[in-house]
Coordinates of C-alpha atoms in Angstrom, one line a residue:
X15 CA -70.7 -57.2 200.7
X16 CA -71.9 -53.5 201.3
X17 CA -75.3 -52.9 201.3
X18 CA -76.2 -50.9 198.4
X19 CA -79.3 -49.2 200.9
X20 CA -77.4 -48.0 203.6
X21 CA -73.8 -48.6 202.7
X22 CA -73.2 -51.1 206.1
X23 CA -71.5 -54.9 205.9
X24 CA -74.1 -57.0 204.7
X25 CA -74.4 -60.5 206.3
X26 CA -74.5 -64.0 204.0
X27 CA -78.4 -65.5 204.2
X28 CA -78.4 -68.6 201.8
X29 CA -77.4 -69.5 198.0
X30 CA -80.4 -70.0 195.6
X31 CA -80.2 -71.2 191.7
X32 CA -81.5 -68.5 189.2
X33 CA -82.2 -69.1 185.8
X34 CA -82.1 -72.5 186.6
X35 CA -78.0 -72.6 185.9
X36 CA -76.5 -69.7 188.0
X37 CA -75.8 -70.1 191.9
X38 CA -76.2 -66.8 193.6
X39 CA -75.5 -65.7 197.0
X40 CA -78.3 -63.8 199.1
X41 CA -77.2 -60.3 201.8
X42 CA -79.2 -59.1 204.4
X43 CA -78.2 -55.6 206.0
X44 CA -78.5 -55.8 210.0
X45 CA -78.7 -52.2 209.9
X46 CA -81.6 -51.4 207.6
X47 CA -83.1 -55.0 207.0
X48 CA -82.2 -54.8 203.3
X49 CA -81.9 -58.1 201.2
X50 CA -80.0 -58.3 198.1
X51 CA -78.3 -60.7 195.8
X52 CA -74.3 -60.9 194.7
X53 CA -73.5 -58.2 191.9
X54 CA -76.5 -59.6 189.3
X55 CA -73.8 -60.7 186.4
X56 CA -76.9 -62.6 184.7
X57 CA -79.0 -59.3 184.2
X58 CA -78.3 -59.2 180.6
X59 CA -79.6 -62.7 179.7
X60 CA -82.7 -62.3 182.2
X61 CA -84.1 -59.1 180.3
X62 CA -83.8 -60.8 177.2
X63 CA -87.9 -60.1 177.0
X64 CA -87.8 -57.0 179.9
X65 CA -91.3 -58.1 180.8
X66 CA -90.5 -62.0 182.1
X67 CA -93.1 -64.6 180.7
X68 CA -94.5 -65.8 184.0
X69 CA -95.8 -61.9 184.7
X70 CA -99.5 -63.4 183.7
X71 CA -101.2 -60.7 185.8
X72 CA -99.3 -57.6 183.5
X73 CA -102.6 -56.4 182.0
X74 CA -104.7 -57.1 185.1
X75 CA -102.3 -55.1 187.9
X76 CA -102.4 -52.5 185.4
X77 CA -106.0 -52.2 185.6
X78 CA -106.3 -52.8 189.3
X79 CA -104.1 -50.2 189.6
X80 CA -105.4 -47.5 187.2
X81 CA -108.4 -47.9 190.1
X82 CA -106.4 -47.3 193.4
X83 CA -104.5 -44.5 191.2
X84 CA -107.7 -43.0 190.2
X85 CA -108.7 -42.5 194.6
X86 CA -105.3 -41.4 195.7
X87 CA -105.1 -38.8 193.2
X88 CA -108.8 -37.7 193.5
X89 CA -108.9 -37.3 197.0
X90 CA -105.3 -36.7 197.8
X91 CA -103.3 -34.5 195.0
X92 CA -103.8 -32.1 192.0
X93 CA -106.2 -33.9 190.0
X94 CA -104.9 -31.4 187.2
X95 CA -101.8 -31.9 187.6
X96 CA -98.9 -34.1 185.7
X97 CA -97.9 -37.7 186.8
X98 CA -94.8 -39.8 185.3
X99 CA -95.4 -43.7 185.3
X100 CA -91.3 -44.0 186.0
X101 CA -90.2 -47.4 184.7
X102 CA -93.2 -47.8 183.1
X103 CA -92.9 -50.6 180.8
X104 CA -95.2 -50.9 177.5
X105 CA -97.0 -47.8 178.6
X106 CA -100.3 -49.6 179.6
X107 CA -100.8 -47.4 182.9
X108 CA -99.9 -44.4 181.4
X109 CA -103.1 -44.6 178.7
X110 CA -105.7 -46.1 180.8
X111 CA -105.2 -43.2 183.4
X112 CA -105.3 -40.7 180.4
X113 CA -108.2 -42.8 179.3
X114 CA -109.8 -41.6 182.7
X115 CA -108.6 -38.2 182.4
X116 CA -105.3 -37.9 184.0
X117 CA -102.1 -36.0 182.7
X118 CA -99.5 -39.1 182.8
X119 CA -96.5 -39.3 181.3
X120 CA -94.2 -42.4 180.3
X121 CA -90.6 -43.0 181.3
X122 CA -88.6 -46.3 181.0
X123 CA -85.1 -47.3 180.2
X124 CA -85.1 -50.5 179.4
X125 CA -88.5 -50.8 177.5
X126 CA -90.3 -50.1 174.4
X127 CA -93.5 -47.8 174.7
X128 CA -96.2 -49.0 172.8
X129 CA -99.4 -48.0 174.2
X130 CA -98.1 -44.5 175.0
X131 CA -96.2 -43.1 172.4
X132 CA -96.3 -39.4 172.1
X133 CA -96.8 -38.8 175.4
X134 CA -93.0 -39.7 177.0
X135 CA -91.6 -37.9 179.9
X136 CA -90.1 -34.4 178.8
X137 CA -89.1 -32.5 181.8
X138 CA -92.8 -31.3 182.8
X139 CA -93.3 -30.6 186.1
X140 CA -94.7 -33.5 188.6
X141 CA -96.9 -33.6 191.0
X142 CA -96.3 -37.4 191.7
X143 CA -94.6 -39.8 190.3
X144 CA -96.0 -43.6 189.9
X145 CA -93.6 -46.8 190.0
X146 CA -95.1 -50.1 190.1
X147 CA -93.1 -53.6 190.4
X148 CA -89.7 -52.0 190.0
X149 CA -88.1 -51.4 192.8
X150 CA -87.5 -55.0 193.4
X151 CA -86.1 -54.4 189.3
X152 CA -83.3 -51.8 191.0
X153 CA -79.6 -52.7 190.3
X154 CA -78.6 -49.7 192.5
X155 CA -82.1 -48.6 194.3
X156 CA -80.3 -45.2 195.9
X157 CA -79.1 -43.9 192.5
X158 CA -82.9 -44.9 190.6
X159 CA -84.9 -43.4 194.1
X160 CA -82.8 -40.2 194.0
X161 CA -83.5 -39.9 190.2
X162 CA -87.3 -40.0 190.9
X163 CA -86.6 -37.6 193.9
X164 CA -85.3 -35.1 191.6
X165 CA -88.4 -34.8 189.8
X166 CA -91.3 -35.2 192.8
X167 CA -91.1 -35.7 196.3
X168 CA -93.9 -37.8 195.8
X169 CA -93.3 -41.5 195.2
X170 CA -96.8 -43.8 194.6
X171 CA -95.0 -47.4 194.5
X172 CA -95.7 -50.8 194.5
X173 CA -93.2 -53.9 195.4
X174 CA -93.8 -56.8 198.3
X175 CA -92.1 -56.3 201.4
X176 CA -89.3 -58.8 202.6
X177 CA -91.6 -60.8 205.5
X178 CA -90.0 -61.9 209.0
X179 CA -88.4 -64.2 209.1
X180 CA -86.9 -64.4 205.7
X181 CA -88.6 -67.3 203.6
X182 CA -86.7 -70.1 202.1
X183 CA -85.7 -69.0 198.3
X184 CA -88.2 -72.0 197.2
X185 CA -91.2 -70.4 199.6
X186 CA -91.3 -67.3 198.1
X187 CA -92.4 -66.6 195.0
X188 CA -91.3 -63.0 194.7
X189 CA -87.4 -64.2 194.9
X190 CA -88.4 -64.7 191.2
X191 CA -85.5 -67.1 190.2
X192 CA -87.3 -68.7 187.0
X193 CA -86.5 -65.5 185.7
X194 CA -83.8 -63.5 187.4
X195 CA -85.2 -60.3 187.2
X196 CA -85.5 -59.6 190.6
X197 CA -82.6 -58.7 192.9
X198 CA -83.7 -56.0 195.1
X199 CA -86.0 -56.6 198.3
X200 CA -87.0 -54.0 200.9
X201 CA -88.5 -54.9 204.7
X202 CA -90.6 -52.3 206.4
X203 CA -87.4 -51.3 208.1
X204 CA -85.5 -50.6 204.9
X205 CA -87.9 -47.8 203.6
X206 CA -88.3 -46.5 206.9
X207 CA -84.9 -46.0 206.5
X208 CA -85.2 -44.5 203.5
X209 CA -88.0 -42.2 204.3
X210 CA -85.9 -40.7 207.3
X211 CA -82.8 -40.6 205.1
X212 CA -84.5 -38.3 202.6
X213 CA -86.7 -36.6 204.9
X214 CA -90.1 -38.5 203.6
X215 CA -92.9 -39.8 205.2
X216 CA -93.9 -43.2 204.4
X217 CA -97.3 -44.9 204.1
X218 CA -98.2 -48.6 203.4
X219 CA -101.5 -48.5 202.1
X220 CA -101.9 -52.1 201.2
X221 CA -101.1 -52.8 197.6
X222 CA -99.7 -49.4 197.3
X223 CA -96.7 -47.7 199.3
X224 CA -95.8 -44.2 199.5
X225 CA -93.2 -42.1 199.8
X226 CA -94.1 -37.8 200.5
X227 CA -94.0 -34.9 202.2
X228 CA -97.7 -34.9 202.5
X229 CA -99.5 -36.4 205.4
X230 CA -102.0 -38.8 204.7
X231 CA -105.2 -39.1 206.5
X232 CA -105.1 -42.6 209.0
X233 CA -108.3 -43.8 206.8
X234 CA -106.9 -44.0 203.2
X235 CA -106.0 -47.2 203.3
X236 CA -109.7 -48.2 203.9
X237 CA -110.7 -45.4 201.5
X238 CA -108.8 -47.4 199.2
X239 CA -110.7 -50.9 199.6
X240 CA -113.9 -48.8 198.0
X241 CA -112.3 -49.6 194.5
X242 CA -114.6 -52.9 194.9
X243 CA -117.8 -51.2 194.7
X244 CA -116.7 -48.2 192.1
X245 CA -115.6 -45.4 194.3
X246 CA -113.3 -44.5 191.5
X247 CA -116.3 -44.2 189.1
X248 CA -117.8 -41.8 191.4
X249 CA -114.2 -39.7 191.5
X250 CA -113.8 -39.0 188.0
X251 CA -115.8 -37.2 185.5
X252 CA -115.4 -39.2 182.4
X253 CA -116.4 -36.3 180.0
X254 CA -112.6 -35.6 180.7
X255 CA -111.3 -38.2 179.1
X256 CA -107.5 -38.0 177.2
X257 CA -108.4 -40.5 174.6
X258 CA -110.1 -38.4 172.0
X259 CA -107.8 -35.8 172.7
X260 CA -104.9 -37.8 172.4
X261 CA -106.1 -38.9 169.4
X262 CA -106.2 -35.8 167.7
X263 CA -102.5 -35.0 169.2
X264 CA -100.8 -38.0 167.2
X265 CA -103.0 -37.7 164.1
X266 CA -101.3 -34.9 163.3
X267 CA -98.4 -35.9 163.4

């Protein structure tokens, strides 16, 4: 099986049972260190609900999130500028950082917006974009990276990396086969490959990853841990919040 990263002969890992009922066959790339199952044929039953049941910690990552967001764009990009939440699900992200006072857009395929309506991606120009627990959603990562890359250089993203050696399908959570949703999984050596294929520089920052052209001061990742005692608070100046101005937006519709 290619590998749909770097286009080299993956390698057979091991067989796991998804959706309870459907025996699928794991790849690893030798070349870029990228895992990824057989052609996902189940895909269409597993998004039934596109956000899975088990996901109990939706509304709190969002939150957490909205925090580390709230830092790297403070200290590190236009804090006027426009952000897109790509593959953003229900839109939660997208209003809590307009809550705060950011200018973020909402753009997902596969799901309904609810919390952001009115305020859907439209070709504005982007300083960064924002995708959280997706790439490990990606049925052909290369095609959905290069469609962020058209918009920004600037990828903010969030997904586990693959550890070493590669765990047993039942000592991993993150192989998600209850639900089947995720198919895609990146080691450290996959997006450095990427970042060099595209001519990026990438950051792991902890929770968050990174993909730019910008480089990122060596203490951001610690700057970062300051979201437990409120350095976002500090950050933003909540008289510019989006909410009441948003409000006024839709209402007249």
């Amino acid at each position: 099986m290619k590998c749909k990263i770097c286009g080299n002969e993956s390698v057979f890992v091991f067989k796991a049972t998804v959706l309870k009922k459907y025996e699928i066959s794991y790849f690893r790339c030798p070349k870029c260190g990228f895992l990824q199952t057989e052609e996902p044929y189940w895909l269409s039953e597993a998004y039934k609900e596109p956000i899975n049941s088990e996901d109990t910690g939706y509304l709190n990552r969002n939150i957490y999130l909205s925090k580390k967001i709230t830092v790297l764009i403070s200290t590190l990009f236009n804090k006027n500028g426009n952000y897109l939440d790509f593959a953003g699900g229900y839109g939660i992200l997208v209003r809590l950082m307009r809550d705060i006072g950011f200018n973020f857009y909402w753009y997902d395929k596969y799901t309904e917006n609810i919390f952001a309506k009115g305020f859907e991606f439209n070709d504005e120009k982007i300083d960064a974009i924002t995708s959280f627990e997706s790439f490990e959603h990606f049925e052909n990562p290369v095609v959905e990276i290069e469609k962020m890359l058209k918009i920004s250089k600037n990828i903010i993203f969030s997904t586990l990396s693959l550890p070493s050696p590669i765990p047993k399908p039942d000592d991993w959570w993150y192989f998600g086969l209850n639900h089947g949703q995720h198919i895609s999984f990146y080691s450290e050596k996959t997006f450095q490959f990427l970042s060099d294929k595209y001519n990026l520089k990438y950051y792991d920052l902890g929770p968050i990853k990174l993909f730019t052209t910008k480089k990122i001061p060596f203490y951001s990742k610690y700057f970062l841990k300051l979201t437990k005692i409120g350095i976002h608070n500090v950050l933003v100046d909540k008289s510019k919040s989006k909410t009441r101005e948003d409000y006024l937006k839709m209402s007249r519709k």
